[in-house]
Structure formats: structure tokens, C-alpha cells
Amino acid sequence: MLAQIQNEYPQDVRIVYRHFPLVSIHDKAALSAQAAEAAGKQGKFWEMHDLLFEFQSEWSGLSVDQFQEWLIEQAGGLGLNKDRFTADLNSKAIADFVNGAWNRGVEIGLPGTPFLLIDGQIWPQS
């Protein structure tokens, strides 16, 4: 929906994506953000992002270890170099980046996800 709005109003709509992995309530939140970043290192951030959302019902019940195996398998299906993806997925740099995104979100008081600002106002308003 956001992509459609941006396509219809390209001069008026800017989409800014920031990770806010809800690690306090989702055991695979950090790893899924790390997967998107690892895929991004090979130019496939949005492909992994979209795959994670599309198949959430498939992986949400997996253990963290099973989920990591699932991610690596999916990386191959996206045409990623699986060895490089696996190394990036488990890298300290990406883990630190994702953890920093969580911490920044908490510091600025993000209420959760998704979080939308329209003309500087939180939407929907409570």
C-alpha cells in the first residue's frame, strides 16, 4: 500500500525504513532484521524483507536455530551467495547495527510497528 501511494504521489511521499526489531516480544526479530541486512550486502535487502513478510506464517513457529537454517535456504533461492550471506548474517557488525536500531527506537519512544508519520503526526492518532 505504501509503495502504491508513493508511486501515485512521488513528489509528496517519502518512505524511510528503519529497523525496530521488537526483541522484547519476538524471539526472531533481531535475526530477521540481520537477514535483511545480510541480503542487502548483496543487493537484495527488499527481496529478503518481502520474503520474510510473505512467509511469516511458515517460519514464525520455528526455533531460532531452525529459523536460521530456513533463512540460509531462502538466501540461496534469492540468488545470494549462501556462504557470504551466512557470514554476514552472523557478523558482529550487522548484529550491532540491528541492536543499535532497537536501542535508538526505544530512546526516541517508538510505540511499536508499524509506525507511520504523516506530515509529522503519528498515524493513526490514538
Tab-separated table of C-alpha atoms in Angstrom:
chain	number	residue	atom	x	y	z
A	1	MET	CA	0.000	0.000	0.000
A	2	LEU	CA	2.791	2.443	0.869
A	3	ALA	CA	4.551	1.721	-2.421
A	4	GLN	CA	1.333	2.453	-4.316
A	5	ILE	CA	0.874	5.773	-2.515
A	6	GLN	CA	4.485	6.701	-3.186
A	7	ASN	CA	4.080	5.817	-6.882
A	8	GLU	CA	0.967	7.974	-7.143
A	9	TYR	CA	2.499	10.939	-5.278
A	10	PRO	CA	6.273	10.723	-5.857
A	11	GLN	CA	6.884	14.399	-5.117
A	12	ASP	CA	4.898	14.335	-1.879
A	13	VAL	CA	5.625	10.982	-0.247
A	14	ARG	CA	8.920	9.815	1.119
A	15	ILE	CA	9.237	6.396	2.688
A	16	VAL	CA	12.012	5.966	5.232
A	17	TYR	CA	12.582	2.464	6.511
A	18	ARG	CA	14.269	1.853	9.831
A	19	HIS	CA	14.555	-1.402	11.660
A	20	PHE	CA	12.816	-1.608	15.016
A	21	PRO	CA	13.060	-5.296	15.855
A	22	LEU	CA	10.761	-5.908	18.800
A	23	VAL	CA	13.271	-8.153	20.527
A	24	SER	CA	11.452	-7.985	23.838
A	25	ILE	CA	8.453	-9.872	22.433
A	26	HIS	CA	9.653	-11.661	19.271
A	27	ASP	CA	12.442	-14.217	19.576
A	28	LYS	CA	13.351	-13.981	15.887
A	29	ALA	CA	13.038	-10.210	15.425
A	30	ALA	CA	16.752	-9.462	15.547
A	31	LEU	CA	17.678	-12.392	13.329
A	32	SER	CA	15.133	-11.421	10.691
A	33	ALA	CA	16.490	-7.853	10.613
A	34	GLN	CA	20.012	-9.261	10.386
A	35	ALA	CA	18.876	-11.418	7.453
A	36	ALA	CA	17.559	-8.392	5.574
A	37	GLU	CA	20.807	-6.526	6.195
A	38	ALA	CA	22.894	-9.550	5.185
A	39	ALA	CA	20.890	-9.847	1.961
A	40	GLY	CA	21.353	-6.117	1.464
A	41	LYS	CA	25.100	-6.612	1.382
A	42	GLN	CA	24.422	-8.493	-1.859
A	43	GLY	CA	21.858	-6.013	-3.172
A	44	LYS	CA	18.769	-7.970	-2.081
A	45	PHE	CA	17.528	-6.177	1.049
A	46	TRP	CA	13.970	-5.666	-0.183
A	47	GLU	CA	13.741	-9.146	-1.644
A	48	MET	CA	14.582	-10.659	1.766
A	49	HIS	CA	12.348	-8.148	3.553
A	50	ASP	CA	9.396	-9.055	1.341
A	51	LEU	CA	10.093	-12.789	1.611
A	52	LEU	CA	10.103	-12.568	5.413
A	53	PHE	CA	6.693	-10.892	5.442
A	54	GLU	CA	5.209	-13.169	2.800
A	55	PHE	CA	6.242	-16.368	4.569
A	56	GLN	CA	5.970	-15.272	8.199
A	57	SER	CA	3.403	-17.972	8.956
A	58	GLU	CA	5.885	-20.565	7.690
A	59	TRP	CA	8.827	-19.529	9.874
A	60	SER	CA	7.208	-17.959	12.947
A	61	GLY	CA	6.795	-21.305	14.706
A	62	LEU	CA	10.381	-22.412	14.117
A	63	SER	CA	13.039	-22.345	16.794
A	64	VAL	CA	15.711	-19.678	16.371
A	65	ASP	CA	18.174	-22.319	15.113
A	66	GLN	CA	15.624	-23.708	12.650
A	67	PHE	CA	14.832	-20.189	11.514
A	68	GLN	CA	18.492	-19.512	10.794
A	69	GLU	CA	18.633	-22.678	8.671
A	70	TRP	CA	15.450	-21.563	6.884
A	71	LEU	CA	16.967	-18.138	6.181
A	72	ILE	CA	20.097	-19.647	4.674
A	73	GLU	CA	17.997	-21.905	2.457
A	74	GLN	CA	15.903	-18.930	1.321
A	75	ALA	CA	19.044	-16.903	0.608
A	76	GLY	CA	20.021	-19.461	-1.995
A	77	GLY	CA	16.576	-19.167	-3.559
A	78	LEU	CA	17.064	-15.400	-3.841
A	79	GLY	CA	20.285	-15.972	-5.748
A	80	LEU	CA	22.522	-14.918	-2.880
A	81	ASN	CA	25.904	-16.445	-2.174
A	82	LYS	CA	24.910	-18.608	0.810
A	83	ASP	CA	28.371	-18.656	2.402
A	84	ARG	CA	28.654	-14.877	2.264
A	85	PHE	CA	25.061	-14.483	3.466
A	86	THR	CA	25.702	-16.825	6.411
A	87	ALA	CA	28.875	-14.959	7.387
A	88	ASP	CA	27.092	-11.591	7.174
A	89	LEU	CA	24.016	-12.919	8.990
A	90	ASN	CA	26.226	-13.912	11.928
A	91	SER	CA	28.603	-10.956	11.779
A	92	LYS	CA	29.108	-8.791	14.835
A	93	ALA	CA	28.821	-5.660	12.690
A	94	ILE	CA	25.313	-6.488	11.497
A	95	ALA	CA	24.224	-7.729	14.931
A	96	ASP	CA	25.491	-4.471	16.455
A	97	PHE	CA	23.684	-2.435	13.774
A	98	VAL	CA	20.368	-4.202	14.447
A	99	ASN	CA	20.813	-3.913	18.215
A	100	GLY	CA	21.568	-0.207	17.759
A	101	ALA	CA	18.367	0.198	15.737
A	102	TRP	CA	16.378	-1.342	18.595
A	103	ASN	CA	18.091	0.908	21.145
A	104	ARG	CA	17.524	4.056	19.055
A	105	GLY	CA	13.852	3.201	18.656
A	106	VAL	CA	13.478	2.762	22.402
A	107	GLU	CA	15.357	6.015	23.089
A	108	ILE	CA	13.073	8.065	20.844
A	109	GLY	CA	9.944	6.386	22.155
A	110	LEU	CA	8.704	4.438	19.136
A	111	PRO	CA	5.437	2.876	20.251
A	112	GLY	CA	5.744	-0.243	18.068
A	113	THR	CA	5.484	-1.360	14.493
A	114	PRO	CA	4.377	-0.331	12.004
A	115	PHE	CA	4.964	3.293	12.848
A	116	LEU	CA	3.828	5.970	10.415
A	117	LEU	CA	4.272	9.717	10.441
A	118	ILE	CA	2.129	11.787	8.110
A	119	ASP	CA	3.049	15.456	7.967
A	120	GLY	CA	4.920	14.982	11.233
A	121	GLN	CA	1.943	13.461	13.029
A	122	ILE	CA	1.711	9.889	14.282
A	123	TRP	CA	-0.862	7.898	12.323
A	124	PRO	CA	-3.305	6.675	13.338
A	125	GLN	CA	-3.783	9.072	16.209
A	126	SER	CA	-4.863	7.497	19.452
